[in-house]
Short mmCIF file of N, CA and C in Angstrom, two decimals:
data_model
loop_
_atom_site.label_atom_id
_atom_site.label_comp_id
_atom_site.label_asym_id
_atom_site.label_seq_id
_atom_site.Cartn_x
_atom_site.Cartn_y
_atom_site.Cartn_z
N MET A 17 -5.38 22.55 -14.80
CA MET A 17 -4.43 21.75 -15.56
C MET A 17 -3.54 21.01 -14.57
N THR A 18 -3.37 19.71 -14.80
CA THR A 18 -2.53 18.93 -13.90
C THR A 18 -1.17 18.70 -14.52
N GLN A 19 -0.18 18.64 -13.68
CA GLN A 19 1.18 18.38 -14.14
C GLN A 19 1.35 16.89 -14.36
N LEU A 20 2.03 16.52 -15.43
CA LEU A 20 2.29 15.10 -15.67
C LEU A 20 3.19 14.56 -14.58
N SER A 21 2.90 13.34 -14.16
CA SER A 21 3.70 12.71 -13.12
C SER A 21 4.74 11.79 -13.76
N PHE A 22 5.95 11.90 -13.28
CA PHE A 22 6.99 11.00 -13.74
C PHE A 22 6.90 9.66 -13.02
N PHE A 23 5.98 9.58 -12.06
CA PHE A 23 5.87 8.39 -11.24
C PHE A 23 4.61 7.59 -11.51
N ALA A 24 3.81 7.95 -12.51
CA ALA A 24 2.53 7.29 -12.74
C ALA A 24 2.70 5.80 -12.96
N ALA A 25 1.74 5.04 -12.41
CA ALA A 25 1.83 3.58 -12.44
C ALA A 25 1.25 2.98 -13.71
N ASP A 26 0.65 3.77 -14.60
CA ASP A 26 0.00 3.23 -15.79
C ASP A 26 0.90 2.33 -16.61
N GLU A 27 2.14 2.72 -16.82
CA GLU A 27 3.06 1.95 -17.65
C GLU A 27 4.05 1.13 -16.83
N HIS A 28 3.88 1.12 -15.53
CA HIS A 28 4.79 0.43 -14.63
C HIS A 28 4.60 -1.08 -14.71
N VAL A 29 5.68 -1.80 -14.84
CA VAL A 29 5.64 -3.26 -14.78
C VAL A 29 5.85 -3.66 -13.32
N PRO A 30 4.89 -4.38 -12.72
CA PRO A 30 5.02 -4.74 -11.31
C PRO A 30 6.33 -5.46 -11.00
N GLU A 31 6.88 -5.16 -9.82
CA GLU A 31 8.15 -5.74 -9.39
C GLU A 31 8.10 -5.97 -7.89
N PRO A 32 9.01 -6.77 -7.36
CA PRO A 32 8.99 -7.08 -5.92
C PRO A 32 8.98 -5.85 -5.01
N THR A 33 9.68 -4.79 -5.36
CA THR A 33 9.72 -3.61 -4.47
C THR A 33 8.36 -2.94 -4.33
N ASP A 34 7.42 -3.22 -5.24
CA ASP A 34 6.07 -2.65 -5.10
C ASP A 34 5.41 -3.10 -3.80
N LEU A 35 5.85 -4.25 -3.27
CA LEU A 35 5.24 -4.77 -2.04
C LEU A 35 5.61 -3.94 -0.81
N GLU A 36 6.47 -2.94 -0.98
CA GLU A 36 6.70 -1.99 0.10
C GLU A 36 5.38 -1.31 0.45
N GLY A 37 4.50 -1.15 -0.54
CA GLY A 37 3.17 -0.57 -0.27
C GLY A 37 2.34 -1.42 0.66
N ALA A 38 2.43 -2.74 0.51
CA ALA A 38 1.71 -3.64 1.42
C ALA A 38 2.30 -3.55 2.82
N LEU A 39 3.62 -3.45 2.93
CA LEU A 39 4.26 -3.36 4.23
C LEU A 39 3.98 -2.02 4.90
N ALA A 40 3.81 -0.97 4.11
CA ALA A 40 3.44 0.33 4.66
C ALA A 40 2.02 0.29 5.20
N ALA A 41 1.18 -0.50 4.56
CA ALA A 41 -0.23 -0.59 4.96
C ALA A 41 -0.38 -1.60 6.09
N ARG A 42 -0.85 -2.79 5.75
CA ARG A 42 -1.15 -3.79 6.78
C ARG A 42 -0.50 -5.13 6.50
N GLY A 43 0.44 -5.17 5.58
CA GLY A 43 1.09 -6.43 5.22
C GLY A 43 2.02 -6.95 6.29
N GLN A 44 2.21 -8.24 6.27
CA GLN A 44 3.13 -8.91 7.19
C GLN A 44 4.20 -9.61 6.36
N SER A 45 5.37 -9.77 6.94
CA SER A 45 6.45 -10.44 6.22
C SER A 45 7.10 -11.50 7.08
N THR A 46 7.67 -12.48 6.41
CA THR A 46 8.48 -13.48 7.09
C THR A 46 9.81 -13.57 6.36
N LEU A 47 10.84 -13.83 7.13
CA LEU A 47 12.19 -13.95 6.58
C LEU A 47 12.80 -15.20 7.21
N ALA A 48 13.12 -16.16 6.34
CA ALA A 48 13.70 -17.41 6.83
C ALA A 48 14.89 -17.75 5.95
N GLY A 49 16.07 -17.43 6.44
CA GLY A 49 17.28 -17.72 5.69
C GLY A 49 17.32 -16.93 4.39
N ALA A 50 17.37 -17.62 3.28
CA ALA A 50 17.49 -16.98 1.97
C ALA A 50 16.14 -16.77 1.30
N LEU A 51 15.04 -16.92 2.06
CA LEU A 51 13.70 -16.77 1.48
C LEU A 51 12.87 -15.80 2.31
N ALA A 52 11.99 -15.08 1.62
CA ALA A 52 11.08 -14.15 2.29
C ALA A 52 9.71 -14.26 1.67
N GLN A 53 8.71 -13.81 2.42
CA GLN A 53 7.32 -13.86 1.98
C GLN A 53 6.59 -12.64 2.52
N VAL A 54 5.63 -12.14 1.76
CA VAL A 54 4.77 -11.05 2.21
C VAL A 54 3.33 -11.53 2.09
N SER A 55 2.54 -11.28 3.14
CA SER A 55 1.12 -11.64 3.18
C SER A 55 0.32 -10.44 3.62
N VAL A 56 -0.92 -10.36 3.13
CA VAL A 56 -1.78 -9.26 3.55
C VAL A 56 -3.23 -9.74 3.59
N GLY A 57 -3.91 -9.39 4.69
CA GLY A 57 -5.33 -9.68 4.82
C GLY A 57 -6.13 -8.61 4.09
N LEU A 58 -7.13 -9.05 3.33
CA LEU A 58 -7.92 -8.14 2.50
C LEU A 58 -9.40 -8.27 2.82
N ASP A 59 -10.14 -7.17 2.64
CA ASP A 59 -11.55 -7.16 3.01
C ASP A 59 -12.52 -7.16 1.84
N ALA A 60 -12.02 -7.31 0.61
CA ALA A 60 -12.92 -7.29 -0.54
C ALA A 60 -12.33 -8.12 -1.68
N ALA A 61 -13.21 -8.75 -2.44
CA ALA A 61 -12.78 -9.60 -3.55
C ALA A 61 -12.01 -8.80 -4.59
N TRP A 62 -12.42 -7.55 -4.86
CA TRP A 62 -11.72 -6.77 -5.88
C TRP A 62 -10.27 -6.53 -5.47
N ARG A 63 -10.02 -6.35 -4.17
CA ARG A 63 -8.64 -6.17 -3.70
C ARG A 63 -7.81 -7.42 -3.95
N ALA A 64 -8.39 -8.57 -3.59
CA ALA A 64 -7.67 -9.83 -3.78
C ALA A 64 -7.41 -10.09 -5.26
N ASP A 65 -8.41 -9.86 -6.11
CA ASP A 65 -8.25 -10.07 -7.55
C ASP A 65 -7.13 -9.19 -8.11
N ALA A 66 -7.14 -7.90 -7.73
CA ALA A 66 -6.14 -6.96 -8.24
C ALA A 66 -4.74 -7.31 -7.73
N LEU A 67 -4.64 -7.69 -6.45
CA LEU A 67 -3.32 -8.02 -5.90
C LEU A 67 -2.78 -9.32 -6.49
N VAL A 68 -3.63 -10.31 -6.67
CA VAL A 68 -3.20 -11.57 -7.29
C VAL A 68 -2.68 -11.30 -8.70
N ALA A 69 -3.39 -10.49 -9.47
CA ALA A 69 -2.95 -10.16 -10.84
C ALA A 69 -1.60 -9.45 -10.82
N LEU A 70 -1.44 -8.49 -9.91
CA LEU A 70 -0.19 -7.74 -9.81
C LEU A 70 0.97 -8.66 -9.41
N LEU A 71 0.75 -9.51 -8.41
CA LEU A 71 1.81 -10.42 -7.96
C LEU A 71 2.17 -11.42 -9.04
N THR A 72 1.19 -11.89 -9.78
CA THR A 72 1.45 -12.81 -10.89
C THR A 72 2.33 -12.15 -11.93
N GLU A 73 1.99 -10.90 -12.27
CA GLU A 73 2.77 -10.16 -13.27
C GLU A 73 4.20 -9.92 -12.78
N ALA A 74 4.36 -9.77 -11.46
CA ALA A 74 5.70 -9.55 -10.88
C ALA A 74 6.46 -10.86 -10.70
N GLY A 75 5.84 -12.00 -11.02
CA GLY A 75 6.50 -13.28 -10.90
C GLY A 75 6.62 -13.78 -9.47
N LEU A 76 5.67 -13.38 -8.61
CA LEU A 76 5.77 -13.72 -7.19
C LEU A 76 4.80 -14.82 -6.76
N ASP A 77 4.23 -15.56 -7.69
CA ASP A 77 3.41 -16.75 -7.43
C ASP A 77 2.48 -16.60 -6.23
N PRO A 78 1.42 -15.80 -6.36
CA PRO A 78 0.53 -15.56 -5.22
C PRO A 78 -0.31 -16.78 -4.85
N VAL A 79 -0.66 -16.82 -3.56
CA VAL A 79 -1.57 -17.82 -3.03
C VAL A 79 -2.69 -17.05 -2.34
N ARG A 80 -3.93 -17.38 -2.69
CA ARG A 80 -5.10 -16.70 -2.12
C ARG A 80 -5.87 -17.68 -1.25
N SER A 81 -6.12 -17.29 -0.01
CA SER A 81 -6.89 -18.16 0.87
C SER A 81 -8.36 -18.14 0.44
N THR A 82 -9.10 -19.12 0.89
CA THR A 82 -10.53 -19.15 0.64
C THR A 82 -11.18 -18.04 1.44
N ALA A 83 -12.06 -17.28 0.80
CA ALA A 83 -12.72 -16.18 1.48
C ALA A 83 -13.70 -16.70 2.52
N GLY A 84 -13.74 -16.02 3.65
CA GLY A 84 -14.69 -16.36 4.70
C GLY A 84 -16.07 -15.82 4.35
N PRO A 85 -17.05 -16.03 5.22
CA PRO A 85 -18.41 -15.56 4.94
C PRO A 85 -18.51 -14.04 4.79
N ASP A 86 -17.57 -13.33 5.39
CA ASP A 86 -17.57 -11.87 5.27
C ASP A 86 -16.78 -11.39 4.06
N GLY A 87 -16.26 -12.31 3.26
CA GLY A 87 -15.51 -11.95 2.06
C GLY A 87 -14.03 -11.70 2.29
N ARG A 88 -13.60 -11.74 3.53
CA ARG A 88 -12.19 -11.49 3.83
C ARG A 88 -11.34 -12.69 3.42
N CYS A 89 -10.13 -12.39 2.96
CA CYS A 89 -9.19 -13.46 2.61
C CYS A 89 -7.77 -12.91 2.78
N THR A 90 -6.80 -13.79 2.60
CA THR A 90 -5.40 -13.40 2.67
C THR A 90 -4.75 -13.75 1.35
N VAL A 91 -3.91 -12.85 0.86
CA VAL A 91 -3.10 -13.11 -0.33
C VAL A 91 -1.64 -13.06 0.10
N SER A 92 -0.91 -14.10 -0.26
CA SER A 92 0.51 -14.20 0.09
C SER A 92 1.33 -14.45 -1.15
N THR A 93 2.57 -14.04 -1.11
CA THR A 93 3.51 -14.40 -2.17
C THR A 93 4.07 -15.77 -1.85
N ALA A 94 4.68 -16.38 -2.83
CA ALA A 94 5.47 -17.58 -2.56
C ALA A 94 6.69 -17.14 -1.75
N ARG A 95 7.31 -18.08 -1.05
CA ARG A 95 8.58 -17.78 -0.38
C ARG A 95 9.63 -17.70 -1.48
N THR A 96 10.33 -16.57 -1.54
CA THR A 96 11.27 -16.35 -2.64
C THR A 96 12.45 -15.49 -2.21
N ALA A 97 13.57 -15.71 -2.86
CA ALA A 97 14.76 -14.89 -2.61
C ALA A 97 14.56 -13.47 -3.14
N ASP A 98 13.66 -13.30 -4.12
CA ASP A 98 13.44 -11.98 -4.71
C ASP A 98 12.93 -10.96 -3.70
N LEU A 99 12.27 -11.43 -2.64
CA LEU A 99 11.71 -10.50 -1.65
C LEU A 99 12.63 -10.26 -0.45
N VAL A 100 13.73 -10.98 -0.36
CA VAL A 100 14.63 -10.83 0.79
C VAL A 100 15.11 -9.39 0.94
N PRO A 101 15.58 -8.70 -0.11
CA PRO A 101 16.03 -7.31 0.09
C PRO A 101 14.91 -6.38 0.56
N VAL A 102 13.70 -6.60 0.04
CA VAL A 102 12.56 -5.77 0.44
C VAL A 102 12.24 -5.99 1.91
N VAL A 103 12.11 -7.24 2.32
CA VAL A 103 11.76 -7.54 3.71
C VAL A 103 12.86 -7.08 4.66
N ARG A 104 14.11 -7.30 4.32
CA ARG A 104 15.21 -6.83 5.19
C ARG A 104 15.19 -5.32 5.35
N ARG A 105 14.91 -4.63 4.27
CA ARG A 105 14.87 -3.16 4.31
C ARG A 105 13.76 -2.68 5.24
N TRP A 106 12.68 -3.44 5.35
CA TRP A 106 11.52 -3.04 6.14
C TRP A 106 11.52 -3.67 7.54
N ARG A 107 12.66 -4.15 7.99
CA ARG A 107 12.73 -4.79 9.30
C ARG A 107 13.71 -4.07 10.22
N ARG A 108 13.34 -4.03 11.49
CA ARG A 108 14.24 -3.67 12.58
C ARG A 108 14.08 -4.79 13.58
N GLY A 109 14.95 -5.79 13.51
CA GLY A 109 14.77 -7.01 14.30
C GLY A 109 13.60 -7.78 13.73
N ALA A 110 12.62 -8.07 14.57
CA ALA A 110 11.43 -8.81 14.12
C ALA A 110 10.26 -7.88 13.82
N VAL A 111 10.48 -6.58 13.91
CA VAL A 111 9.41 -5.60 13.77
C VAL A 111 9.47 -4.92 12.40
N THR A 112 8.29 -4.71 11.79
CA THR A 112 8.22 -3.96 10.54
C THR A 112 8.47 -2.49 10.85
N ALA A 113 9.37 -1.87 10.09
CA ALA A 113 9.72 -0.46 10.30
C ALA A 113 9.93 0.20 8.95
N VAL A 114 9.53 1.46 8.85
CA VAL A 114 9.69 2.22 7.61
C VAL A 114 11.16 2.54 7.41
N PRO A 115 11.72 2.20 6.24
CA PRO A 115 13.13 2.51 6.00
C PRO A 115 13.39 4.01 6.05
N ASP A 116 14.55 4.40 6.55
CA ASP A 116 14.92 5.82 6.62
C ASP A 116 14.87 6.43 5.22
N GLY A 117 14.19 7.56 5.10
CA GLY A 117 14.15 8.29 3.84
C GLY A 117 13.30 7.66 2.76
N TRP A 118 12.48 6.66 3.10
CA TRP A 118 11.67 5.98 2.08
C TRP A 118 10.68 6.94 1.43
N THR A 119 10.63 6.89 0.10
CA THR A 119 9.63 7.61 -0.68
C THR A 119 8.89 6.56 -1.50
N PRO A 120 7.58 6.42 -1.32
CA PRO A 120 6.87 5.37 -2.05
C PRO A 120 6.86 5.62 -3.55
N SER A 121 7.17 4.58 -4.30
CA SER A 121 7.11 4.63 -5.75
C SER A 121 5.65 4.55 -6.19
N ALA A 122 5.39 4.77 -7.47
CA ALA A 122 4.03 4.64 -7.99
C ALA A 122 3.53 3.22 -7.78
N GLY A 123 4.40 2.23 -8.00
CA GLY A 123 4.00 0.84 -7.80
C GLY A 123 3.66 0.54 -6.35
N ALA A 124 4.45 1.08 -5.41
CA ALA A 124 4.18 0.87 -3.99
C ALA A 124 2.88 1.55 -3.58
N LEU A 125 2.63 2.76 -4.09
CA LEU A 125 1.37 3.44 -3.78
C LEU A 125 0.17 2.67 -4.33
N ARG A 126 0.35 2.09 -5.51
CA ARG A 126 -0.73 1.30 -6.12
C ARG A 126 -1.04 0.09 -5.23
N VAL A 127 -0.01 -0.59 -4.75
CA VAL A 127 -0.22 -1.74 -3.86
C VAL A 127 -0.84 -1.27 -2.55
N TRP A 128 -0.40 -0.15 -2.02
CA TRP A 128 -0.95 0.37 -0.77
C TRP A 128 -2.45 0.62 -0.94
N PHE A 129 -2.83 1.27 -2.04
CA PHE A 129 -4.25 1.55 -2.23
C PHE A 129 -5.03 0.26 -2.46
N ILE A 130 -4.49 -0.65 -3.25
CA ILE A 130 -5.18 -1.92 -3.49
C ILE A 130 -5.42 -2.66 -2.18
N THR A 131 -4.44 -2.68 -1.30
CA THR A 131 -4.56 -3.46 -0.08
C THR A 131 -5.31 -2.75 1.04
N ALA A 132 -5.28 -1.42 1.09
CA ALA A 132 -5.86 -0.74 2.26
C ALA A 132 -6.38 0.66 1.98
N GLY A 133 -6.66 1.00 0.73
CA GLY A 133 -7.16 2.33 0.42
C GLY A 133 -8.66 2.34 0.22
N ARG A 134 -9.25 3.51 0.42
CA ARG A 134 -10.69 3.64 0.18
C ARG A 134 -11.04 5.11 -0.03
N ILE A 135 -12.17 5.30 -0.66
CA ILE A 135 -12.72 6.65 -0.84
C ILE A 135 -13.88 6.77 0.14
N THR A 136 -13.88 7.82 0.95
CA THR A 136 -14.93 8.00 1.95
C THR A 136 -16.18 8.60 1.30
N ALA A 137 -17.28 8.54 2.03
CA ALA A 137 -18.54 9.14 1.55
C ALA A 137 -18.38 10.64 1.33
N ALA A 138 -17.49 11.28 2.09
CA ALA A 138 -17.26 12.72 1.96
C ALA A 138 -16.28 13.04 0.83
N GLY A 139 -15.72 12.01 0.17
CA GLY A 139 -14.81 12.25 -0.95
C GLY A 139 -13.34 12.27 -0.59
N ALA A 140 -13.00 12.09 0.69
CA ALA A 140 -11.60 12.01 1.08
C ALA A 140 -11.07 10.63 0.68
N VAL A 141 -9.76 10.49 0.64
CA VAL A 141 -9.15 9.20 0.36
C VAL A 141 -8.36 8.79 1.60
N ASP A 142 -8.59 7.55 2.02
CA ASP A 142 -7.90 7.00 3.19
C ASP A 142 -6.93 5.91 2.75
N LEU A 143 -5.76 5.91 3.36
CA LEU A 143 -4.78 4.84 3.19
C LEU A 143 -4.63 4.16 4.55
N GLY A 144 -5.11 2.94 4.66
CA GLY A 144 -5.06 2.22 5.91
C GLY A 144 -3.63 1.88 6.31
N ILE A 145 -3.40 1.84 7.60
CA ILE A 145 -2.10 1.46 8.14
C ILE A 145 -2.32 0.45 9.26
N ASP A 146 -1.28 -0.26 9.61
CA ASP A 146 -1.35 -1.30 10.61
C ASP A 146 -1.74 -0.74 11.97
N ALA A 147 -2.61 -1.46 12.66
CA ALA A 147 -3.05 -1.02 13.99
C ALA A 147 -1.89 -0.86 14.95
N GLY A 148 -0.78 -1.56 14.72
CA GLY A 148 0.38 -1.46 15.58
C GLY A 148 1.01 -0.08 15.61
N VAL A 149 0.75 0.74 14.60
CA VAL A 149 1.37 2.08 14.60
C VAL A 149 0.74 2.99 15.64
N GLU A 150 -0.43 2.62 16.15
CA GLU A 150 -1.07 3.43 17.18
C GLU A 150 -0.15 3.55 18.39
N GLN A 151 0.57 2.49 18.69
CA GLN A 151 1.50 2.51 19.82
C GLN A 151 2.92 2.89 19.38
N HIS A 152 3.12 3.15 18.11
CA HIS A 152 4.46 3.43 17.61
C HIS A 152 4.45 4.72 16.78
N ALA A 153 4.45 5.85 17.48
CA ALA A 153 4.37 7.16 16.84
C ALA A 153 5.48 7.40 15.81
N PRO A 154 6.74 6.96 16.03
CA PRO A 154 7.76 7.20 15.02
C PRO A 154 7.44 6.54 13.67
N ARG A 155 6.86 5.34 13.69
CA ARG A 155 6.50 4.69 12.42
C ARG A 155 5.39 5.46 11.72
N ARG A 156 4.42 5.89 12.48
CA ARG A 156 3.32 6.69 11.93
C ARG A 156 3.87 7.96 11.30
N ALA A 157 4.75 8.65 12.01
CA ALA A 157 5.35 9.89 11.49
C ALA A 157 6.17 9.61 10.24
N ALA A 158 6.89 8.48 10.21
CA ALA A 158 7.70 8.13 9.05
C ALA A 158 6.83 7.90 7.81
N LEU A 159 5.64 7.31 7.99
CA LEU A 159 4.73 7.11 6.85
C LEU A 159 4.18 8.44 6.35
N VAL A 160 3.83 9.33 7.27
CA VAL A 160 3.35 10.66 6.87
C VAL A 160 4.44 11.40 6.09
N GLU A 161 5.68 11.34 6.58
CA GLU A 161 6.81 12.00 5.91
C GLU A 161 7.10 11.36 4.55
N ALA A 162 6.99 10.04 4.46
CA ALA A 162 7.23 9.35 3.19
C ALA A 162 6.24 9.81 2.13
N LEU A 163 4.97 9.90 2.51
CA LEU A 163 3.96 10.37 1.55
C LEU A 163 4.20 11.84 1.18
N ALA A 164 4.63 12.65 2.15
CA ALA A 164 4.93 14.05 1.86
C ALA A 164 6.06 14.16 0.84
N ARG A 165 7.08 13.27 0.95
CA ARG A 165 8.16 13.28 -0.03
C ARG A 165 7.65 12.93 -1.44
N ALA A 166 6.55 12.17 -1.50
CA ALA A 166 5.95 11.82 -2.79
C ALA A 166 4.97 12.90 -3.24
N GLY A 167 4.88 14.00 -2.49
CA GLY A 167 3.99 15.10 -2.86
C GLY A 167 2.55 14.90 -2.41
N ILE A 168 2.34 14.03 -1.41
CA ILE A 168 0.98 13.72 -0.94
C ILE A 168 0.90 14.02 0.55
N ARG A 169 0.17 15.07 0.90
CA ARG A 169 0.01 15.44 2.31
C ARG A 169 -1.15 14.69 2.92
N THR A 170 -0.94 14.20 4.14
CA THR A 170 -1.96 13.42 4.82
C THR A 170 -2.12 13.86 6.26
N THR A 171 -3.21 13.41 6.86
CA THR A 171 -3.47 13.63 8.27
C THR A 171 -3.71 12.27 8.90
N TYR A 172 -3.12 12.04 10.06
CA TYR A 172 -3.34 10.78 10.76
C TYR A 172 -4.71 10.78 11.41
N VAL A 173 -5.43 9.66 11.26
CA VAL A 173 -6.73 9.45 11.91
C VAL A 173 -6.59 8.19 12.76
N GLY A 174 -6.85 8.31 14.05
CA GLY A 174 -6.71 7.18 14.96
C GLY A 174 -7.92 6.27 14.98
N PRO A 175 -7.89 5.25 15.84
CA PRO A 175 -8.95 4.25 15.89
C PRO A 175 -10.33 4.83 16.22
N ARG A 176 -10.38 5.91 16.96
CA ARG A 176 -11.68 6.51 17.29
C ARG A 176 -12.31 7.20 16.08
N GLY A 177 -11.51 7.46 15.07
CA GLY A 177 -12.02 8.10 13.86
C GLY A 177 -12.05 7.15 12.69
N ASP A 178 -12.20 5.84 12.95
CA ASP A 178 -12.28 4.81 11.90
C ASP A 178 -10.91 4.42 11.38
N GLY A 179 -9.86 4.73 12.12
CA GLY A 179 -8.50 4.39 11.70
C GLY A 179 -8.00 3.16 12.40
N PRO A 180 -6.71 2.96 12.45
CA PRO A 180 -5.70 3.94 12.04
C PRO A 180 -5.56 4.01 10.52
N LEU A 181 -5.38 5.24 10.07
CA LEU A 181 -5.24 5.49 8.64
C LEU A 181 -4.62 6.86 8.42
N LEU A 182 -4.21 7.09 7.18
CA LEU A 182 -3.72 8.40 6.76
C LEU A 182 -4.73 8.94 5.76
N ARG A 183 -5.27 10.12 6.03
CA ARG A 183 -6.34 10.69 5.20
C ARG A 183 -5.82 11.80 4.31
N LEU A 184 -6.17 11.70 3.04
CA LEU A 184 -5.87 12.74 2.06
C LEU A 184 -7.13 13.58 1.95
N GLY A 185 -7.19 14.67 2.68
CA GLY A 185 -8.40 15.47 2.73
C GLY A 185 -8.46 16.57 1.71
N THR A 186 -7.32 16.99 1.17
CA THR A 186 -7.33 18.11 0.23
C THR A 186 -7.46 17.61 -1.20
N ALA A 187 -8.06 18.44 -2.03
CA ALA A 187 -8.22 18.09 -3.44
C ALA A 187 -6.86 17.91 -4.10
N ARG A 188 -5.90 18.71 -3.71
CA ARG A 188 -4.56 18.62 -4.30
C ARG A 188 -3.90 17.28 -3.99
N ALA A 189 -4.00 16.83 -2.73
CA ALA A 189 -3.41 15.54 -2.34
C ALA A 189 -4.12 14.39 -3.06
N ARG A 190 -5.44 14.47 -3.16
CA ARG A 190 -6.20 13.42 -3.85
C ARG A 190 -5.86 13.37 -5.33
N ALA A 191 -5.70 14.54 -5.94
CA ALA A 191 -5.35 14.59 -7.36
C ALA A 191 -3.95 14.02 -7.60
N ARG A 192 -3.03 14.34 -6.71
CA ARG A 192 -1.67 13.82 -6.84
C ARG A 192 -1.66 12.29 -6.73
N LEU A 193 -2.41 11.76 -5.77
CA LEU A 193 -2.48 10.31 -5.62
C LEU A 193 -3.13 9.68 -6.86
N ALA A 194 -4.24 10.22 -7.32
CA ALA A 194 -4.93 9.66 -8.49
C ALA A 194 -4.02 9.67 -9.71
N GLN A 195 -3.30 10.77 -9.89
CA GLN A 195 -2.36 10.87 -11.01
C GLN A 195 -1.26 9.83 -10.90
N THR A 196 -0.75 9.63 -9.70
CA THR A 196 0.32 8.67 -9.48
C THR A 196 -0.17 7.23 -9.66
N LEU A 197 -1.38 6.93 -9.16
CA LEU A 197 -1.91 5.58 -9.26
C LEU A 197 -2.23 5.19 -10.70
N GLY A 198 -2.67 6.15 -11.49
CA GLY A 198 -3.07 5.83 -12.85
C GLY A 198 -4.43 5.16 -12.88
N ALA A 199 -4.74 4.50 -13.98
CA ALA A 199 -6.04 3.88 -14.17
C ALA A 199 -6.23 2.70 -13.22
N ALA A 200 -7.47 2.43 -12.90
CA ALA A 200 -7.79 1.28 -12.04
C ALA A 200 -7.40 -0.02 -12.74
N PRO A 201 -6.95 -1.00 -11.97
CA PRO A 201 -6.67 -2.31 -12.56
C PRO A 201 -7.95 -2.91 -13.14
N PRO A 202 -7.81 -3.79 -14.13
CA PRO A 202 -9.00 -4.44 -14.70
C PRO A 202 -9.84 -5.11 -13.62
N GLY A 203 -11.15 -4.95 -13.71
CA GLY A 203 -12.07 -5.58 -12.77
C GLY A 203 -12.32 -4.80 -11.49
N VAL A 204 -11.58 -3.72 -11.28
CA VAL A 204 -11.80 -2.91 -10.06
C VAL A 204 -12.97 -1.98 -10.32
N PRO A 205 -13.98 -1.98 -9.43
CA PRO A 205 -15.13 -1.09 -9.63
C PRO A 205 -14.67 0.37 -9.69
N PRO A 206 -15.08 1.12 -10.71
CA PRO A 206 -14.59 2.49 -10.87
C PRO A 206 -14.87 3.39 -9.67
N GLU A 207 -15.95 3.13 -8.94
CA GLU A 207 -16.29 4.01 -7.82
C GLU A 207 -15.36 3.85 -6.62
N VAL A 208 -14.54 2.80 -6.60
CA VAL A 208 -13.63 2.62 -5.46
C VAL A 208 -12.21 3.10 -5.78
N TRP A 209 -11.96 3.58 -6.99
CA TRP A 209 -10.61 3.96 -7.41
C TRP A 209 -10.51 5.48 -7.57
N PRO A 210 -9.48 6.10 -7.01
CA PRO A 210 -9.33 7.56 -7.15
C PRO A 210 -9.21 8.00 -8.61
N ARG A 211 -9.89 9.10 -8.93
CA ARG A 211 -9.83 9.65 -10.30
C ARG A 211 -9.44 11.10 -10.25
#
């Protein structure tokens, strides 16, 4: 029997703070005066479709680049004042940094999985993180701690193990994530979404 989650994303209306999940993963941000933007490179059409739908619902006017021959593309928000607090919170100077005490919301976890999550052949769930964290152990530790605060235990996997990423290897962690994420967005292949 699973405990109901107060954080499940099923009934969540997307909002700008959900993009903290993209910044935790591999997203990039720009801040120029009173406007900010978040962009993320994606490796599959289903990711781009789901993120564009989510950003549209959040009123963030997404722009999707043309996919290359390998299917990769970039999805960006419009430059908007709505993202300034999010981007400022995730910055230390010009560097992306995890805010002190950050606990990912259901919406942020949903964006994180959409942009950089996968289910391995062995049944583990991986949450991709920026390659820059390999040289920045405090950021990596802050992401592990943030997920632990959300009730999701992870193990760091470095580049030699197909990372950098955070792996949910236990059934309990995978169940907690699946419960928090809720149902797959429309059009997402069921085999790529945690259940």
